[in-house]
Amino acid sequence: MPDSLDGELLKALLDEASLPRAVQGIAANLVQRLKQTVSGIVVKDFKFSTPDHFRIALGPSLKNDSTKTLKFFQPLRIHVVGSAAAGGCLKTSPGVGCTVVDVAVEVPKEFFQEKDYLDHRYHVKRMAYLQVLQQHLESADWVASSVYSTHHADVRKPCLLVKAKKPGDVCLRVLLTIPVHTFPSARLHHEKANLRNLEIQNDERLSSPHYNHSIIEDMFMDEHIKYLRGAAETAEYYEDACVLLKVWAAKRGLLGAPDGFNGFVLSMILAYLIRSSGKLSPQMDAQQLVKGALSFLSNPATLKAGFTATGVKQNVASWRSMFPFIFVGPCGYVNIGARISRSAMDEFIHEAARSSSLLERGGRTAFEQVFLVSLYPAMRYDLHVHVKLDRSDNTAVGSCEGDIVSWRNHEKTIHDLVTKAISNRAKLVRVQHQPFVNSSDIRPMASFTPKSSKKRKHAEEQDAEDETDLFTVWVGIIFNPEHALRLVDLGPSSDNDKLAKEFQAFWGDRAELRRFKDGRICESVVWDSIPLNKRHHIPALATDYVLKRNFSSTESVEWSCNLLDPAMGMKESDSKESSPIALIQCLDRLAKRMKDMKEVPLRVVNAQPISPAFRGTDPFPPRQHQLAFGAGIGLGRSDEQMPVCPKTLDVVLQLEGSGRWPENSMAINKTKAAMALKIAEQLRSSYATPTIVTEEATDVLHEGYVFRLHINSSASGANNEAAEKYLIKGAAHAAVIATISARFPVYGAATQVAKRWISSHMLAPHIRDEVVELIMGYLFLHSGAVDPPGSREVAFIRFLDLLASHPWNVLPLFVDPEDEFTLADMQYLEKKMDSSDASSMCIATPYDTEGDLWTQRGPPGVVLKRAQALASRAAERLKVLLQGNNRMGHNLSWSFMNNLLLGDASAWESLFTPALMQYDIVLKLRRTALPFPDQALFSAKQIKKRLVKELGVDPDSFQIAEHGGKRGLQLAKMPEKVLTRGPEKARAAMLIGFDPLQSYLREAERRLGGTALLFADKFGGDLIGVALKPKMEHHGVQLPASLADFDPLGDFTPPDPPSVDEVIDELLFIGVGFVSDAYKNSGKHA
């Protein structure tokens, strides 16, 4: 039995997901009403004309089809089938929002003729029968709607979706079946040819296995229900196990494709493992059954070999040549997995393996990670590719001229091409036609929807019609991190002429013959011309090239790996000179000089880098500065502008131990300053290295960078260690993050995106960089039931999802690279979170077991809630962008989703644009007063438009503000008159490490006290948001109006909150020369 915690979670999950008895009673009542309505249909002749879309879709065999006279017969039976009858039905079908109950209407054999299994005749008559039912149901007083849909998105297998007026949360899906002996089973064998329009090869017409299956599955539905009921009678917990397995699949979006595993297939597999294979014991509980099933299904050899539920040994070799997945049902004629594609099977195996492995390892959160966490495709696949195809050569949407629906052939072709192009760069390639279809097919069929008149047609409907010649295929790729970004695709040897020609034909101009270092001469594709900052594009470029070359229907290919490039904005030159490797090598050369110093009181033992740029997590690492190359050199090296405030690279210098240090912290700091001064003097005298020494730190200008040295003397005793607590913790944090970055190559780039997003939404003053790094580190170290992120995009959406969904005020987050935390440690911190003075976030690490080092001063609870709301919205938007036109499970409006396309140049803006209407006041800063205005996400023109749109600002006020504010700080570029005085004078004019934004925020917070919260983008942003605190004690406010009520000789009177205008005046006063103007939110303060 599962442990107590997992047992409670399992019980709660089953209670929530299983179909309640009350709903079963409602469904039974609706089925009874359906029987009564259908029984009222008169047995008589009726005329039927095949709908145009149906005739076109089914191909040439119906080209001469005309109006026919058919005789309607009453159905033999109307009864509940599927999981609602056999057990294991979900309360709410994924992506639907209501309970779906399958109802079988058995059509008499007399309705068909002997040869109706040929050339879609069966499907046409099936459609005619369904049309009669639909017409009568529409007129029934209890029916709210009766619309057509397709079963498994197969246009030749329509069904009816019937909803009652009351209650409206149950939907009946009406499926037509036929008696077992309607047609000879032998004529519907998978090797038989029943479509005369198929090609003839070797004097024989090609077989039609999928067509045959679409008929014979209607004949043996009762056999399958009996098989499922037998499993439920054999195993006590079978129904619960079915629910749990379906929940597992639904959480991963595995139930959402016509070519994938649906609830019926999963129930049949579970029944097979219990009844026929003996792999699972009937005495197992629900969790054990599912765990055993996942372990069985995670073996590729098992699934690809196929299996049968007939109870006798049966040869499946003939099936294997026609279907990727073989699961012969108990009747021996139906392949239950006939619709499952190769890519869907590979996806299922991959996910089952990940989940099974996690359950085997166990752990406190294993059950939660496997069964409770939603892992939709956007969160699982590293690369998302949208292939737009031209279907002008196809007769209709999802046409069935051949044996299989047309777009299924496109899926297979694309899958084979992408798999060959990517080869071992990927662990998994999944291909699926869009829009995704939910597991219950509960959506109106577009072809049956009445067309609106031209006068009343909406613009979006017209746009949709304009694109009917194109449809999209989604490709998802999970990378193999060892090979994903390699620069060479190695082909066959030049000695093998046949394979070499095939390789050349496949790759075209990209193929070239090369000699490698080991002496081999091989065909190859080389990607070394791709710039360093675009190497993550290589898999997508390979996919793009191969599809356009080898698949003529390809119109365009859009991919996700360039989605976030505009937001990061790094040049190729920057990525080379500011890469972590280049920075560490530069530091190593400086450290060697310091270690070699002899004339210093204590020798330098080690130099540890602690700035984010060293570990690749800084979105904008320092660039080489022309004035930081040493005495007398640097000017004229580049024509680029020189910032006045170059960024610093923090380094901790570890000194050798000594017993002669003073005991109090002030004296220790003075002694460290003296040590730093001595090191600086040695660098200047020995290497002419410019240095700037202060009591806090020492700045060394070396090879274009500014290294800020911090002395660490903790090796000299407890007193020194206490005085350097935050320095030591910062170094420990840097070591942990550097380890994660080295282990996962994508970590650095993903963290850069997360920091950029936090800052773009003006949350940077409240959420520290260390917090962002740890949250992202958690996603890589503890990825749960999915692979660690292999791209920036998947890491970013998981970051947003975790930030939005984690209960920060209740549960700590444990970033534990070596699994050092015990259960007692976790329970202690969880109990600590219950205290009233606990911080809003608790992120525990090996160096910070209390979990509040970086969060004890923020973010405030209200800011954290805002961050979670923004993250939730951004995650939904990114999900739409990556998955494409998938309308399942979204909270956003359809019109909003339809406006988002992966290939749009401005798609990234929907993720990074901050909402200004939430602020009471917005301050506009002078861009020339910012050290790095080129880092800004949006232009000055875009900012002005947003101020006008969101805050109702008068456009004329911009000119007045700019005209009156030309004088002030000029930090973006070193003035020419300073540069003409020579490098020494110019170097002395630099304000190294100065950040005017942070200085202004500190002063504004000091002046305003508890009156307001300030928000800003530290990466070039020129706006500051001010949110006034309602009903707050405004302690420490230094505004004159607030101090008027304070009588130093009498009783203290709490100051009144200052007015909005007083706050604006104060913010403008302390920002003279830095703040150009302040704008009041007209929506909040008229």
Short mmCIF file of N, CA, C and O in Angstrom, two decimals, residues 59-160:
data_model
loop_
_atom_site.label_atom_id
_atom_site.label_comp_id
_atom_site.label_asym_id
_atom_site.label_seq_id
_atom_site.Cartn_x
_atom_site.Cartn_y
_atom_site.Cartn_z
N GLY A 59 -13.57 11.08 -51.75
CA GLY A 59 -12.83 10.83 -52.97
C GLY A 59 -13.62 10.38 -54.17
O GLY A 59 -14.86 10.47 -54.20
N PRO A 60 -12.92 9.90 -55.18
CA PRO A 60 -13.53 9.59 -56.49
C PRO A 60 -14.63 8.55 -56.43
O PRO A 60 -15.51 8.53 -57.28
N SER A 61 -14.62 7.67 -55.46
CA SER A 61 -15.63 6.61 -55.41
C SER A 61 -17.02 7.17 -55.22
O SER A 61 -18.01 6.50 -55.51
N LEU A 62 -17.13 8.43 -54.74
CA LEU A 62 -18.45 9.05 -54.53
C LEU A 62 -18.69 10.19 -55.50
O LEU A 62 -19.61 10.98 -55.32
N LYS A 63 -17.86 10.28 -56.54
CA LYS A 63 -17.96 11.43 -57.43
C LYS A 63 -19.32 11.48 -58.12
O LYS A 63 -19.90 12.54 -58.32
N ASN A 64 -19.87 10.33 -58.47
CA ASN A 64 -21.15 10.29 -59.18
C ASN A 64 -22.31 9.98 -58.24
O ASN A 64 -23.37 9.55 -58.69
N ASP A 65 -22.06 10.16 -56.97
CA ASP A 65 -23.10 9.86 -55.99
C ASP A 65 -24.27 10.82 -56.15
O ASP A 65 -24.09 12.03 -56.30
N SER A 66 -25.48 10.31 -56.12
CA SER A 66 -26.68 11.15 -56.29
C SER A 66 -27.64 10.88 -55.14
O SER A 66 -27.37 10.09 -54.24
N THR A 67 -28.78 11.59 -55.20
CA THR A 67 -29.78 11.42 -54.16
C THR A 67 -30.32 9.99 -54.16
O THR A 67 -30.66 9.44 -55.21
N LYS A 68 -30.38 9.41 -52.96
CA LYS A 68 -30.83 8.03 -52.84
C LYS A 68 -32.05 7.96 -51.95
O LYS A 68 -32.27 8.82 -51.10
N THR A 69 -32.81 6.91 -52.15
CA THR A 69 -33.94 6.63 -51.26
C THR A 69 -33.57 5.46 -50.37
O THR A 69 -33.27 4.36 -50.85
N LEU A 70 -33.55 5.70 -49.08
CA LEU A 70 -33.18 4.68 -48.10
C LEU A 70 -34.35 4.46 -47.15
O LEU A 70 -35.20 5.34 -46.97
N LYS A 71 -34.38 3.30 -46.54
CA LYS A 71 -35.42 3.00 -45.57
C LYS A 71 -34.83 3.01 -44.17
O LYS A 71 -33.84 2.34 -43.89
N PHE A 72 -35.45 3.82 -43.30
CA PHE A 72 -34.97 3.91 -41.93
C PHE A 72 -35.52 2.75 -41.10
O PHE A 72 -36.70 2.42 -41.18
N PHE A 73 -34.64 2.13 -40.31
CA PHE A 73 -35.03 1.07 -39.38
C PHE A 73 -34.70 1.52 -37.96
O PHE A 73 -33.69 2.19 -37.72
N GLN A 74 -35.54 1.13 -37.06
CA GLN A 74 -35.28 1.44 -35.65
C GLN A 74 -34.01 0.73 -35.19
O GLN A 74 -33.74 -0.40 -35.60
N PRO A 75 -33.19 1.40 -34.35
CA PRO A 75 -31.97 0.75 -33.86
C PRO A 75 -32.30 -0.48 -33.02
O PRO A 75 -33.33 -0.54 -32.34
N LEU A 76 -31.41 -1.46 -33.08
CA LEU A 76 -31.59 -2.67 -32.29
C LEU A 76 -31.42 -2.40 -30.80
O LEU A 76 -32.16 -2.93 -29.97
N ARG A 77 -30.44 -1.57 -30.48
CA ARG A 77 -30.16 -1.25 -29.07
C ARG A 77 -29.61 0.16 -28.97
O ARG A 77 -28.96 0.66 -29.89
N ILE A 78 -29.86 0.77 -27.82
CA ILE A 78 -29.21 2.02 -27.45
C ILE A 78 -28.69 1.82 -26.03
O ILE A 78 -29.49 1.63 -25.10
N HIS A 79 -27.40 1.83 -25.87
CA HIS A 79 -26.85 1.52 -24.55
C HIS A 79 -25.54 2.28 -24.33
O HIS A 79 -24.85 2.67 -25.28
N VAL A 80 -25.18 2.43 -23.07
CA VAL A 80 -23.95 3.12 -22.70
C VAL A 80 -22.77 2.20 -22.94
O VAL A 80 -22.80 1.01 -22.61
N VAL A 81 -21.71 2.75 -23.53
CA VAL A 81 -20.48 1.99 -23.77
C VAL A 81 -19.31 2.80 -23.22
O VAL A 81 -19.48 3.84 -22.58
N GLY A 82 -18.11 2.31 -23.49
CA GLY A 82 -16.92 3.02 -23.03
C GLY A 82 -16.72 2.90 -21.53
O GLY A 82 -17.27 2.03 -20.86
N SER A 83 -15.95 3.82 -20.97
CA SER A 83 -15.61 3.76 -19.56
C SER A 83 -16.79 4.03 -18.65
O SER A 83 -16.80 3.61 -17.49
N ALA A 84 -17.81 4.73 -19.16
CA ALA A 84 -19.01 4.96 -18.35
C ALA A 84 -19.74 3.65 -18.08
O ALA A 84 -20.43 3.51 -17.07
N ALA A 85 -19.57 2.67 -18.97
CA ALA A 85 -20.20 1.37 -18.79
C ALA A 85 -19.28 0.37 -18.11
O ALA A 85 -19.72 -0.41 -17.26
N ALA A 86 -17.99 0.40 -18.47
CA ALA A 86 -17.06 -0.59 -17.96
C ALA A 86 -16.34 -0.14 -16.70
O ALA A 86 -15.71 -0.95 -16.03
N GLY A 87 -16.42 1.16 -16.38
CA GLY A 87 -15.74 1.67 -15.20
C GLY A 87 -14.48 2.43 -15.56
O GLY A 87 -13.85 2.19 -16.60
N GLY A 88 -14.11 3.38 -14.70
CA GLY A 88 -12.90 4.17 -14.94
C GLY A 88 -13.15 5.43 -15.72
O GLY A 88 -12.23 5.98 -16.32
N CYS A 89 -14.39 5.93 -15.71
CA CYS A 89 -14.73 7.15 -16.46
C CYS A 89 -14.28 8.38 -15.67
O CYS A 89 -14.45 8.46 -14.46
N LEU A 90 -13.71 9.35 -16.39
CA LEU A 90 -13.31 10.60 -15.76
C LEU A 90 -14.52 11.50 -15.56
O LEU A 90 -15.43 11.54 -16.40
N LYS A 91 -14.51 12.21 -14.46
CA LYS A 91 -15.60 13.14 -14.17
C LYS A 91 -15.65 14.24 -15.21
O LYS A 91 -16.73 14.64 -15.66
N THR A 92 -14.49 14.75 -15.58
CA THR A 92 -14.40 15.81 -16.58
C THR A 92 -13.39 15.39 -17.64
O THR A 92 -12.24 15.14 -17.32
N SER A 93 -13.84 15.33 -18.88
CA SER A 93 -12.91 14.95 -19.95
C SER A 93 -11.91 16.07 -20.19
O SER A 93 -12.27 17.25 -20.13
N PRO A 94 -10.63 15.74 -20.44
CA PRO A 94 -9.60 16.76 -20.62
C PRO A 94 -9.94 17.74 -21.73
O PRO A 94 -10.31 17.35 -22.83
N GLY A 95 -9.82 19.02 -21.42
CA GLY A 95 -10.06 20.06 -22.40
C GLY A 95 -11.51 20.31 -22.74
O GLY A 95 -11.81 21.08 -23.65
N VAL A 96 -12.44 19.68 -22.02
CA VAL A 96 -13.86 19.79 -22.36
C VAL A 96 -14.63 20.58 -21.31
O VAL A 96 -15.39 21.48 -21.63
N GLY A 97 -14.42 20.24 -20.04
CA GLY A 97 -15.14 20.94 -18.98
C GLY A 97 -16.46 20.32 -18.62
O GLY A 97 -17.25 20.92 -17.89
N CYS A 98 -16.77 19.12 -19.15
CA CYS A 98 -18.01 18.45 -18.79
C CYS A 98 -17.77 16.94 -18.84
O CYS A 98 -16.74 16.46 -19.31
N THR A 99 -18.76 16.19 -18.35
CA THR A 99 -18.68 14.73 -18.38
C THR A 99 -19.14 14.22 -19.73
O THR A 99 -20.18 14.63 -20.24
N VAL A 100 -18.36 13.33 -20.33
CA VAL A 100 -18.67 12.78 -21.64
C VAL A 100 -19.06 11.32 -21.47
O VAL A 100 -18.31 10.53 -20.90
N VAL A 101 -20.24 10.97 -21.94
CA VAL A 101 -20.74 9.60 -21.85
C VAL A 101 -20.96 9.08 -23.27
O VAL A 101 -21.71 9.69 -24.05
N ASP A 102 -20.29 7.98 -23.60
CA ASP A 102 -20.45 7.39 -24.93
C ASP A 102 -21.70 6.52 -24.95
O ASP A 102 -21.91 5.67 -24.07
N VAL A 103 -22.51 6.72 -25.98
CA VAL A 103 -23.75 5.96 -26.16
C VAL A 103 -23.71 5.30 -27.54
O VAL A 103 -23.53 5.98 -28.56
N ALA A 104 -23.87 3.98 -27.57
CA ALA A 104 -23.86 3.24 -28.83
C ALA A 104 -25.29 3.05 -29.33
O ALA A 104 -26.17 2.61 -28.58
N VAL A 105 -25.51 3.41 -30.58
CA VAL A 105 -26.79 3.16 -31.25
C VAL A 105 -26.52 2.09 -32.31
O VAL A 105 -25.82 2.34 -33.29
N GLU A 106 -27.06 0.91 -32.10
CA GLU A 106 -26.78 -0.22 -32.99
C GLU A 106 -27.74 -0.22 -34.17
O GLU A 106 -28.96 -0.39 -34.01
N VAL A 107 -27.20 -0.02 -35.37
CA VAL A 107 -27.99 0.06 -36.60
C VAL A 107 -28.25 -1.36 -37.10
O VAL A 107 -27.32 -2.19 -37.17
N PRO A 108 -29.48 -1.68 -37.46
CA PRO A 108 -29.80 -3.05 -37.92
C PRO A 108 -29.03 -3.42 -39.19
O PRO A 108 -28.70 -2.57 -40.01
N LYS A 109 -28.81 -4.70 -39.34
CA LYS A 109 -28.11 -5.21 -40.53
C LYS A 109 -28.91 -4.92 -41.79
O LYS A 109 -28.33 -4.71 -42.87
N GLU A 110 -30.25 -4.87 -41.67
CA GLU A 110 -31.11 -4.67 -42.83
C GLU A 110 -30.90 -3.31 -43.48
O GLU A 110 -31.29 -3.10 -44.65
N PHE A 111 -30.32 -2.37 -42.77
CA PHE A 111 -30.12 -1.02 -43.31
C PHE A 111 -29.02 -1.03 -44.38
O PHE A 111 -28.95 -0.11 -45.20
N PHE A 112 -28.19 -2.08 -44.38
CA PHE A 112 -27.07 -2.13 -45.31
C PHE A 112 -27.27 -3.25 -46.32
O PHE A 112 -28.04 -4.19 -46.11
N GLN A 113 -26.55 -3.13 -47.42
CA GLN A 113 -26.53 -4.17 -48.43
C GLN A 113 -25.24 -5.00 -48.28
O GLN A 113 -24.32 -4.62 -47.57
N GLU A 114 -25.20 -6.11 -48.98
CA GLU A 114 -24.12 -7.08 -48.78
C GLU A 114 -22.75 -6.51 -49.08
O GLU A 114 -21.78 -6.79 -48.39
N LYS A 115 -22.63 -5.65 -50.11
CA LYS A 115 -21.33 -5.14 -50.55
C LYS A 115 -21.07 -3.71 -50.06
O LYS A 115 -20.19 -3.03 -50.59
N ASP A 116 -21.77 -3.28 -49.05
CA ASP A 116 -21.60 -1.88 -48.60
C ASP A 116 -20.26 -1.63 -47.92
O ASP A 116 -19.93 -0.48 -47.60
N TYR A 117 -19.47 -2.64 -47.68
CA TYR A 117 -18.15 -2.41 -47.08
C TYR A 117 -17.16 -1.87 -48.12
O TYR A 117 -16.04 -1.49 -47.79
N LEU A 118 -17.57 -1.85 -49.42
CA LEU A 118 -16.69 -1.36 -50.48
C LEU A 118 -16.85 0.14 -50.68
O LEU A 118 -17.94 0.71 -50.56
N ASP A 119 -15.75 0.81 -50.99
CA ASP A 119 -15.73 2.18 -51.52
C ASP A 119 -16.58 3.16 -50.73
O ASP A 119 -17.37 3.93 -51.29
N HIS A 120 -16.49 3.14 -49.43
CA HIS A 120 -17.14 4.12 -48.55
C HIS A 120 -18.67 4.06 -48.55
O HIS A 120 -19.31 4.98 -48.04
N ARG A 121 -19.24 3.02 -49.10
CA ARG A 121 -20.71 2.95 -49.09
C ARG A 121 -21.22 2.85 -47.66
O ARG A 121 -22.24 3.46 -47.31
N TYR A 122 -20.53 2.08 -46.86
CA TYR A 122 -20.92 1.96 -45.45
C TYR A 122 -20.90 3.32 -44.76
O TYR A 122 -21.83 3.67 -44.02
N HIS A 123 -19.88 4.09 -45.02
CA HIS A 123 -19.73 5.38 -44.35
C HIS A 123 -20.82 6.37 -44.79
O HIS A 123 -21.30 7.17 -43.99
N VAL A 124 -21.19 6.29 -46.06
CA VAL A 124 -22.26 7.18 -46.55
C VAL A 124 -23.58 6.82 -45.88
O VAL A 124 -24.31 7.69 -45.40
N LYS A 125 -23.92 5.54 -45.80
CA LYS A 125 -25.18 5.14 -45.17
C LYS A 125 -25.15 5.42 -43.67
O LYS A 125 -26.17 5.77 -43.06
N ARG A 126 -23.99 5.25 -43.09
CA ARG A 126 -23.83 5.57 -41.67
C ARG A 126 -24.13 7.06 -41.44
O ARG A 126 -24.81 7.44 -40.48
N MET A 127 -23.63 7.89 -42.37
CA MET A 127 -23.89 9.32 -42.29
C MET A 127 -25.39 9.62 -42.46
O MET A 127 -25.95 10.47 -41.76
N ALA A 128 -26.04 8.90 -43.36
CA ALA A 128 -27.47 9.10 -43.59
C ALA A 128 -28.27 8.76 -42.34
O ALA A 128 -29.20 9.49 -41.95
N TYR A 129 -27.96 7.64 -41.71
CA TYR A 129 -28.66 7.23 -40.48
C TYR A 129 -28.46 8.27 -39.37
O TYR A 129 -29.40 8.62 -38.66
N LEU A 130 -27.21 8.75 -39.26
CA LEU A 130 -26.91 9.73 -38.22
C LEU A 130 -27.67 11.04 -38.48
O LEU A 130 -28.10 11.71 -37.53
N GLN A 131 -27.85 11.37 -39.74
CA GLN A 131 -28.55 12.61 -40.07
C GLN A 131 -30.02 12.54 -39.64
O GLN A 131 -30.57 13.53 -39.15
N VAL A 132 -30.64 11.38 -39.80
CA VAL A 132 -32.03 11.22 -39.35
C VAL A 132 -32.11 11.39 -37.83
O VAL A 132 -33.01 12.06 -37.31
N LEU A 133 -31.18 10.77 -37.13
CA LEU A 133 -31.18 10.91 -35.67
C LEU A 133 -31.01 12.37 -35.26
O LEU A 133 -31.70 12.87 -34.36
N GLN A 134 -30.10 13.07 -35.94
CA GLN A 134 -29.83 14.46 -35.57
C GLN A 134 -31.04 15.34 -35.80
O GLN A 134 -31.35 16.22 -34.99
N GLN A 135 -31.75 15.13 -36.89
CA GLN A 135 -32.93 15.95 -37.19
C GLN A 135 -34.01 15.78 -36.13
O GLN A 135 -34.66 16.75 -35.74
N HIS A 136 -34.21 14.57 -35.65
CA HIS A 136 -35.23 14.34 -34.63
C HIS A 136 -34.79 14.82 -33.26
O HIS A 136 -35.60 15.30 -32.46
N LEU A 137 -33.52 14.69 -32.96
CA LEU A 137 -33.02 15.15 -31.66
C LEU A 137 -33.10 16.68 -31.56
O LEU A 137 -33.34 17.22 -30.48
N GLU A 138 -32.87 17.35 -32.66
CA GLU A 138 -32.93 18.82 -32.64
C GLU A 138 -34.31 19.31 -32.25
O GLU A 138 -34.45 20.37 -31.63
N SER A 139 -35.34 18.56 -32.62
CA SER A 139 -36.71 18.99 -32.33
C SER A 139 -37.20 18.54 -30.95
O SER A 139 -38.30 18.91 -30.53
N ALA A 140 -36.39 17.73 -30.25
CA ALA A 140 -36.80 17.25 -28.93
C ALA A 140 -36.74 18.39 -27.91
O ALA A 140 -35.79 19.18 -27.90
N ASP A 141 -37.73 18.46 -27.03
CA ASP A 141 -37.81 19.59 -26.10
C ASP A 141 -36.75 19.54 -25.00
O ASP A 141 -36.45 20.55 -24.38
N TRP A 142 -36.16 18.38 -24.75
CA TRP A 142 -35.15 18.27 -23.69
C TRP A 142 -33.73 18.53 -24.18
O TRP A 142 -32.79 18.66 -23.39
N VAL A 143 -33.55 18.61 -25.51
CA VAL A 143 -32.22 18.76 -26.10
C VAL A 143 -31.88 20.23 -26.27
O VAL A 143 -32.64 21.00 -26.88
N ALA A 144 -30.72 20.63 -25.74
CA ALA A 144 -30.24 22.00 -25.92
C ALA A 144 -29.47 22.14 -27.22
O ALA A 144 -29.56 23.16 -27.90
N SER A 145 -28.70 21.11 -27.58
CA SER A 145 -27.94 21.16 -28.82
C SER A 145 -27.65 19.74 -29.28
O SER A 145 -27.50 18.82 -28.47
N SER A 146 -27.61 19.60 -30.60
CA SER A 146 -27.26 18.31 -31.20
C SER A 146 -26.42 18.61 -32.43
O SER A 146 -26.93 19.02 -33.47
N VAL A 147 -25.10 18.46 -32.31
CA VAL A 147 -24.19 18.86 -33.38
C VAL A 147 -23.32 17.68 -33.78
O VAL A 147 -23.12 16.73 -33.03
N TYR A 148 -22.76 17.78 -34.98
CA TYR A 148 -21.89 16.75 -35.50
C TYR A 148 -20.46 16.98 -34.99
O TYR A 148 -20.00 18.10 -34.79
N SER A 149 -19.76 15.88 -34.84
CA SER A 149 -18.32 15.91 -34.59
C SER A 149 -17.72 14.72 -35.34
O SER A 149 -18.44 14.01 -36.06
N THR A 150 -16.43 14.52 -35.19
CA THR A 150 -15.79 13.38 -35.82
C THR A 150 -15.14 12.51 -34.75
O THR A 150 -14.61 13.02 -33.76
N HIS A 151 -15.20 11.22 -34.96
CA HIS A 151 -14.61 10.28 -34.01
C HIS A 151 -13.12 10.15 -34.34
O HIS A 151 -12.74 9.74 -35.44
N HIS A 152 -12.25 10.54 -33.41
CA HIS A 152 -10.80 10.52 -33.61
C HIS A 152 -10.39 11.36 -34.82
O HIS A 152 -9.43 11.03 -35.51
N ALA A 153 -11.11 12.47 -35.05
CA ALA A 153 -10.80 13.40 -36.15
C ALA A 153 -10.80 12.73 -37.51
O ALA A 153 -10.13 13.18 -38.44
N ASP A 154 -11.56 11.64 -37.65
CA ASP A 154 -11.68 10.92 -38.92
C ASP A 154 -12.97 11.40 -39.58
O ASP A 154 -14.08 11.13 -39.09
N VAL A 155 -12.85 12.11 -40.71
CA VAL A 155 -14.02 12.73 -41.32
C VAL A 155 -15.04 11.70 -41.79
O VAL A 155 -16.23 12.00 -41.90
N ARG A 156 -14.61 10.46 -42.04
CA ARG A 156 -15.57 9.45 -42.51
C ARG A 156 -16.33 8.80 -41.36
O ARG A 156 -17.20 7.96 -41.59
N LYS A 157 -15.99 9.14 -40.09
CA LYS A 157 -16.65 8.56 -38.93
C LYS A 157 -17.29 9.67 -38.08
O LYS A 157 -16.86 9.96 -36.97
N PRO A 158 -18.36 10.33 -38.61
CA PRO A 158 -19.01 11.37 -37.80
C PRO A 158 -19.76 10.76 -36.62
O PRO A 158 -20.13 9.57 -36.62
N CYS A 159 -19.98 11.59 -35.61
CA CYS A 159 -20.78 11.19 -34.46
C CYS A 159 -21.60 12.40 -34.03
O CYS A 159 -21.45 13.50 -34.59
N LEU A 160 -22.48 12.21 -33.05
CA LEU A 160 -23.34 13.30 -32.58
C LEU A 160 -22.98 13.67 -31.15
O LEU A 160 -22.74 12.79 -30.31
#
